[in-house]
Short mmCIF file of C-alpha atoms and ligand atoms in Angstrom, two decimals:
data_model
loop_
_atom_site.label_atom_id
_atom_site.label_comp_id
_atom_site.label_asym_id
_atom_site.label_seq_id
_atom_site.Cartn_x
_atom_site.Cartn_y
_atom_site.Cartn_z
CA UNK A 15 173.92 202.85 55.31
CA UNK A 16 176.14 201.01 58.33
CA UNK A 17 178.74 198.95 57.33
CA UNK A 18 180.00 195.77 59.06
CA UNK A 19 183.71 196.24 60.85
CA UNK A 20 185.93 193.96 60.42
CA UNK A 21 186.98 192.41 63.73
CA UNK A 22 190.20 193.28 65.36
CA UNK A 23 193.41 191.20 64.49
CA UNK A 24 195.56 192.95 67.01
CA UNK A 25 196.31 192.01 70.63
CA UNK A 26 197.25 195.23 72.30
CA UNK A 27 197.19 195.06 75.73
CA UNK A 28 196.70 191.17 75.99
CA UNK A 29 199.15 188.95 77.13
CA UNK A 30 199.77 185.30 75.62
CA UNK A 31 201.83 182.58 76.58
CA UNK A 32 203.70 180.43 74.08
CA UNK A 33 204.71 176.66 75.80
CA UNK A 34 207.65 175.39 73.54
CA UNK A 35 208.04 178.92 72.20
CA UNK A 36 212.06 178.96 71.98
CA UNK A 37 211.91 176.93 68.26
CA UNK A 38 209.86 175.59 65.48
CA UNK A 39 206.23 176.27 65.45
CA UNK A 40 205.96 177.96 68.61
CA UNK A 41 208.54 180.40 68.51
CA UNK A 42 206.47 181.41 64.96
CA UNK A 43 203.39 182.05 66.95
CA UNK A 44 205.34 184.11 69.73
CA UNK A 45 206.94 186.38 66.42
CA UNK A 46 203.21 186.11 65.28
CA UNK A 47 201.43 187.15 68.95
CA UNK A 48 203.84 189.59 69.31
CA UNK A 49 203.79 191.31 65.70
CA UNK A 50 199.92 191.65 66.71
CA UNK A 51 200.94 193.53 69.57
CA UNK A 52 200.72 191.30 72.60
CA UNK A 53 203.42 190.70 75.37
CA UNK A 54 204.58 187.28 75.06
CA UNK A 55 205.96 184.91 77.70
CA UNK A 56 207.52 182.00 76.07
CA UNK A 57 208.40 178.55 77.75
CA UNK A 58 210.84 175.58 77.01
CA UNK A 59 212.98 172.98 79.02
CA UNK A 60 216.38 174.69 77.70
CA UNK A 61 217.49 177.77 78.82
CA UNK A 62 219.88 178.20 75.83
CA UNK A 63 216.86 178.27 73.08
CA UNK A 64 215.00 180.19 75.58
CA UNK A 65 217.44 183.04 75.81
CA UNK A 66 218.59 183.04 71.97
CA UNK A 67 214.35 183.21 71.43
CA UNK A 68 213.72 186.41 73.56
CA UNK A 69 216.82 188.23 72.44
CA UNK A 70 215.96 187.92 68.47
CA UNK A 71 212.76 188.61 69.49
CA UNK A 72 213.95 191.83 71.34
CA UNK A 73 216.42 192.78 68.85
CA UNK A 74 213.14 192.93 66.87
CA UNK A 75 211.51 195.42 68.89
CA UNK A 76 208.75 192.91 70.55
CA UNK A 77 207.62 192.37 74.18
CA UNK A 78 208.66 188.89 74.89
CA UNK A 79 210.26 187.63 78.22
CA UNK A 80 211.00 183.69 78.55
CA UNK A 81 211.23 181.29 81.65
CA UNK A 82 212.11 177.75 81.91
CA UNK A 83 209.15 175.21 82.45
CA UNK A 84 209.02 171.56 81.26
CA UNK A 85 205.00 171.32 81.18
CA UNK A 86 205.55 167.63 81.52
CA UNK A 87 205.74 168.46 85.33
CA UNK A 88 202.38 169.27 86.79
CA UNK A 89 203.39 171.04 89.67
CA UNK A 90 206.13 173.31 88.21
CA UNK A 91 203.02 174.39 85.32
CA UNK A 92 200.85 175.46 88.39
CA UNK A 93 203.72 177.11 90.02
CA UNK A 94 204.83 178.93 86.81
CA UNK A 95 201.07 180.18 86.24
CA UNK A 96 200.63 181.05 89.89
CA UNK A 97 203.54 183.48 89.37
CA UNK A 98 202.26 185.16 86.65
CA UNK A 99 199.66 187.45 85.66
CA UNK A 100 196.63 185.69 83.99
CA UNK A 101 197.17 184.76 80.13
CA UNK A 102 194.10 186.29 77.28
CA UNK A 103 195.51 183.86 74.42
CA UNK A 104 197.56 180.04 75.41
CA UNK A 105 199.43 178.46 72.56
CA UNK A 106 200.72 175.19 73.63
CA UNK A 107 203.50 174.00 71.28
CA UNK A 108 205.53 171.74 73.20
CA UNK A 109 204.87 168.42 71.83
CA UNK A 110 207.48 165.44 71.02
CA UNK A 111 206.93 162.59 68.41
CA UNK A 112 209.08 159.13 68.48
CA UNK A 113 207.77 157.01 65.12
CA UNK A 114 208.62 153.93 64.84
CA UNK A 115 206.01 150.89 63.34
CA UNK A 116 203.26 150.02 65.94
CA UNK A 117 205.05 146.46 66.01
CA UNK A 118 207.79 147.95 67.25
CA UNK A 119 206.48 150.46 69.40
CA UNK A 120 207.74 150.51 73.17
CA UNK A 121 205.57 150.89 76.33
CA UNK A 122 208.72 153.69 77.23
CA UNK A 123 208.29 155.42 73.76
CA UNK A 124 204.59 155.52 74.21
CA UNK A 125 204.57 157.29 77.59
CA UNK A 126 207.01 159.47 76.48
CA UNK A 127 205.12 160.80 73.66
CA UNK A 128 201.67 160.74 75.31
CA UNK A 129 202.87 162.30 78.40
CA UNK A 130 203.63 165.40 77.14
CA UNK A 131 201.58 165.62 73.81
CA UNK A 132 198.14 164.51 75.94
CA UNK A 133 198.70 164.43 79.40
CA UNK A 134 200.89 167.88 79.90
CA UNK A 135 198.52 169.42 77.33
CA UNK A 136 195.13 168.42 79.23
CA UNK A 137 196.78 170.10 82.26
CA UNK A 138 198.34 172.91 80.90
CA UNK A 139 194.79 174.00 79.40
CA UNK A 140 192.46 173.04 82.08
CA UNK A 141 195.47 175.53 84.75
CA UNK A 142 195.56 178.11 82.19
CA UNK A 143 191.97 178.65 81.37
CA UNK A 144 191.23 178.55 85.62
CA UNK A 145 193.07 182.01 85.32
CA UNK A 146 191.07 182.91 82.06
CA UNK A 147 187.95 182.45 83.89
CA UNK A 148 185.65 185.73 84.41
CA UNK A 149 187.59 187.59 81.21
CA UNK A 150 187.36 184.99 78.75
CA UNK A 151 190.39 183.94 76.55
CA UNK A 152 191.73 181.74 73.71
CA UNK A 153 193.71 178.48 73.65
CA UNK A 154 195.07 177.02 70.67
CA UNK A 155 196.43 173.40 70.68
CA UNK A 156 199.09 172.51 68.29
CA UNK A 157 197.71 169.61 66.95
CA UNK A 158 198.68 168.13 63.66
CA UNK A 159 197.35 166.94 60.19
CA UNK A 160 197.45 163.36 62.27
CA UNK A 161 194.51 164.17 64.54
CA UNK A 162 192.58 164.00 61.67
CA UNK A 163 194.30 160.73 59.35
CA UNK A 164 196.31 157.90 60.19
CA UNK A 165 200.14 157.96 59.42
CA UNK A 166 202.76 155.40 58.89
CA UNK A 167 204.75 154.83 61.89
CA UNK A 168 202.86 156.99 63.77
CA UNK A 169 200.23 155.49 65.56
CA UNK A 170 200.96 156.69 69.06
CA UNK A 171 201.53 160.24 67.74
CA UNK A 172 198.46 160.03 65.21
CA UNK A 173 196.68 158.92 69.01
CA UNK A 174 197.90 161.60 71.12
CA UNK A 175 197.05 164.24 68.18
CA UNK A 176 193.38 162.91 68.04
CA UNK A 177 193.22 163.11 71.77
CA UNK A 178 194.19 166.43 71.62
CA UNK A 179 191.57 167.12 69.09
CA UNK A 180 189.04 165.16 71.76
CA UNK A 181 190.24 167.37 74.47
CA UNK A 182 189.77 170.59 72.61
CA UNK A 183 186.07 169.79 71.53
CA UNK A 184 185.25 169.05 75.36
CA UNK A 185 186.62 171.89 76.88
CA UNK A 186 185.07 174.12 74.02
CA UNK A 187 182.11 173.24 75.24
CA UNK A 188 182.73 173.48 79.02
CA UNK A 189 184.34 176.48 79.18
CA UNK A 190 182.60 178.60 76.38
CA UNK A 191 180.24 180.26 78.81
CA UNK A 192 182.93 182.00 80.55
CA UNK A 193 183.52 183.27 76.56
CA UNK A 194 187.37 181.22 76.60
CA UNK A 195 187.41 179.74 73.05
CA UNK A 196 189.65 176.24 72.80
CA UNK A 197 190.99 175.25 68.95
CA UNK A 198 193.61 173.65 67.67
CA UNK A 199 195.53 174.27 64.53
CA UNK A 200 196.80 171.13 62.43
CA UNK A 201 199.52 171.64 60.49
CA UNK A 202 201.06 169.38 57.47
CA UNK A 203 204.70 168.52 57.70
CA UNK A 204 206.49 171.67 58.48
CA UNK A 205 210.43 172.37 58.49
CA UNK A 206 211.55 172.65 61.99
CA UNK A 207 214.04 170.82 64.22
CA UNK A 208 211.76 168.20 64.77
CA UNK A 209 210.93 167.28 61.48
CA UNK A 210 214.70 167.67 60.55
CA UNK A 211 215.21 163.85 59.80
CA UNK A 212 212.13 163.33 57.68
CA UNK A 213 212.97 166.10 55.33
CA UNK A 214 216.24 164.51 55.25
CA UNK A 215 215.10 161.05 54.22
CA UNK A 216 214.48 161.52 50.57
CA UNK A 217 211.78 158.34 50.40
CA UNK A 218 209.83 160.51 53.51
CA UNK A 219 210.22 163.65 51.34
CA UNK A 220 208.73 162.00 48.31
CA UNK A 221 205.93 160.66 50.53
CA UNK A 222 205.31 163.63 51.69
CA UNK A 223 205.11 166.18 48.73
CA UNK A 224 202.62 163.31 46.71
CA UNK A 225 200.42 164.16 49.62
CA UNK A 226 200.54 167.67 50.05
CA UNK A 227 198.19 168.81 46.69
CA UNK A 228 199.95 171.89 46.22
CA UNK A 229 203.72 172.40 44.69
CA UNK A 230 205.61 173.01 48.35
CA UNK A 231 205.91 171.56 51.93
CA UNK A 232 205.16 173.80 55.17
CA UNK A 233 207.26 176.51 56.47
CA UNK A 234 206.71 177.77 59.83
CA UNK A 235 205.23 181.50 58.29
CA UNK A 236 202.67 179.05 57.12
CA UNK A 237 201.27 178.74 60.46
CA UNK A 238 201.54 182.25 61.70
CA UNK A 239 198.42 183.87 60.33
CA UNK A 240 196.11 180.87 61.50
CA UNK A 241 198.15 181.57 64.94
CA UNK A 242 196.98 185.33 64.45
CA UNK A 243 193.44 184.48 63.71
CA UNK A 244 192.60 182.25 66.32
CA UNK A 245 193.87 184.64 69.02
CA UNK A 246 192.14 187.64 68.29
CA UNK A 247 188.79 188.75 67.92
CA UNK A 248 188.63 187.95 64.18
CA UNK A 249 188.10 184.38 65.46
CA UNK A 250 185.39 185.22 68.26
CA UNK A 251 182.74 182.59 67.29
CA UNK A 252 185.48 180.42 66.45
CA UNK A 253 185.79 177.59 69.14
CA UNK A 254 185.78 173.72 69.86
CA UNK A 255 187.06 173.17 65.82
CA UNK A 256 190.61 173.08 64.22
CA UNK A 257 192.37 174.84 61.69
CA UNK A 258 194.10 171.95 58.94
CA UNK A 259 197.22 174.13 57.55
CA UNK A 260 197.91 170.76 55.68
CA UNK A 261 198.33 171.93 51.70
CA UNK A 262 195.20 169.85 51.46
CA UNK A 263 196.61 166.51 52.48
CA UNK A 264 193.60 165.59 54.40
CA UNK A 265 191.53 166.30 51.15
CA UNK A 266 192.13 162.86 49.81
N1 LIG B 12 207.12 169.96 62.51
C1 LIG B 12 205.70 169.49 62.08
O1 LIG B 12 205.88 169.20 60.95
C2 LIG B 12 204.41 169.92 63.06
C3 LIG B 12 203.46 169.22 62.19
C4 LIG B 12 202.40 168.87 62.64
C5 LIG B 12 202.24 169.15 64.14
N2 LIG B 12 203.38 169.84 64.85
C6 LIG B 12 203.23 170.00 66.50
O2 LIG B 12 203.69 171.04 66.25
C7 LIG B 12 204.37 171.33 67.71
C8 LIG B 12 205.43 171.85 67.35
O3 LIG B 12 206.19 170.85 66.74
P1 LIG B 12 208.05 171.84 66.01
O4 LIG B 12 207.95 170.85 65.02
O5 LIG B 12 208.09 173.01 66.36
O6 LIG B 12 208.37 171.22 67.42
P2 LIG B 12 210.08 171.49 67.88
O7 LIG B 12 210.97 172.54 66.64
O8 LIG B 12 210.99 170.38 68.28
O9 LIG B 12 210.17 172.72 69.05
C9 LIG B 12 209.28 172.07 70.14
C10 LIG B 12 209.57 173.19 71.03
O10 LIG B 12 208.59 172.43 72.55
C11 LIG B 12 209.56 172.43 73.21
N3 LIG B 12 209.47 171.60 74.40
C12 LIG B 12 209.52 170.26 74.01
N4 LIG B 12 209.37 169.63 75.03
C13 LIG B 12 208.76 170.12 75.96
C14 LIG B 12 208.19 169.84 77.44
N5 LIG B 12 207.97 168.71 78.08
N6 LIG B 12 207.97 171.19 78.01
C15 LIG B 12 208.05 172.21 77.66
N7 LIG B 12 208.49 172.75 76.37
C16 LIG B 12 208.93 171.71 75.66
C17 LIG B 12 211.11 172.94 72.65
O11 LIG B 12 211.85 173.25 73.62
P3 LIG B 12 212.89 172.32 74.45
O12 LIG B 12 213.36 170.94 74.04
O13 LIG B 12 213.91 173.34 74.96
O14 LIG B 12 212.10 172.20 76.06
C18 LIG B 12 210.93 173.94 71.48
O15 LIG B 12 210.69 175.17 72.16
C19 LIG B 12 204.22 170.00 68.29
O16 LIG B 12 203.22 169.61 69.18
C20 LIG B 12 203.80 169.16 67.10
O17 LIG B 12 203.81 167.75 66.99
C21 LIG B 12 204.47 169.73 63.98
#
């Protein structure tokens, strides 16, 4: 009898880009990909954060380099990718939020959030996919549970994450024949610098705890397994979908 073989959860010999990899969920993704054996390049706007992240990762023996890149600068995106060897994996964790009631939302806030979360994300995926043509690859968009449900003070943020869900499905359809997989990870509230003000507000923390079915809130490490799964051959038939790491938030 021939037993089925578990596909590899390793990334040895593969290159991974993590946009927004200097802190938060992106740094967790970078560590996870490096621990799986990948050569990892992290990007962010701030040089200091990049230096701290790459030094900490190198101290653990990881193969990592850092580069300054504001993903909202589409010309800079193209110049950066032209100077790099193609990537086998890309995680886009560069994102932002400006929470306010829909009635109070300004056009400036709307533009800032959509520019990063939707426009820049679209073109980063497009530009990275061009380099994957012929060899295939895995693109992982850091979306949100808010790409599947609504939330108070989050109409614009939710709009951007629903848009990421939509572009992911369409890209998966277009690029599937080239073996380029495109998926999202949809975290619930995870303790990061982005969400520190929300967790610090007792009312908001109580709301989060009331919506998550499990008896705790999310940590960066909760996202790392999903990153490894989607990046490796373990998920080689998975595309155009999302992995909800939401503690049961969207279950009802
Ligand atoms: N934390 C949560 O609870 C949660 C839940 C669901 C979804 N998410 C999503 O997960 C992603 C990461 O969130 P996070 O909490 O880890 O955020 P974070 O702690 O603020 O980290 C964001 C990372 O992205 C970089 N970045 C931000 N804007 C950028 C830009 N324009 N160009 C390049 N890099 C940029 C930041 O570095 P620089 O500032 O130096 O550029 C940093 O490395 C976001 O898309 C967020 O919407 C987060």
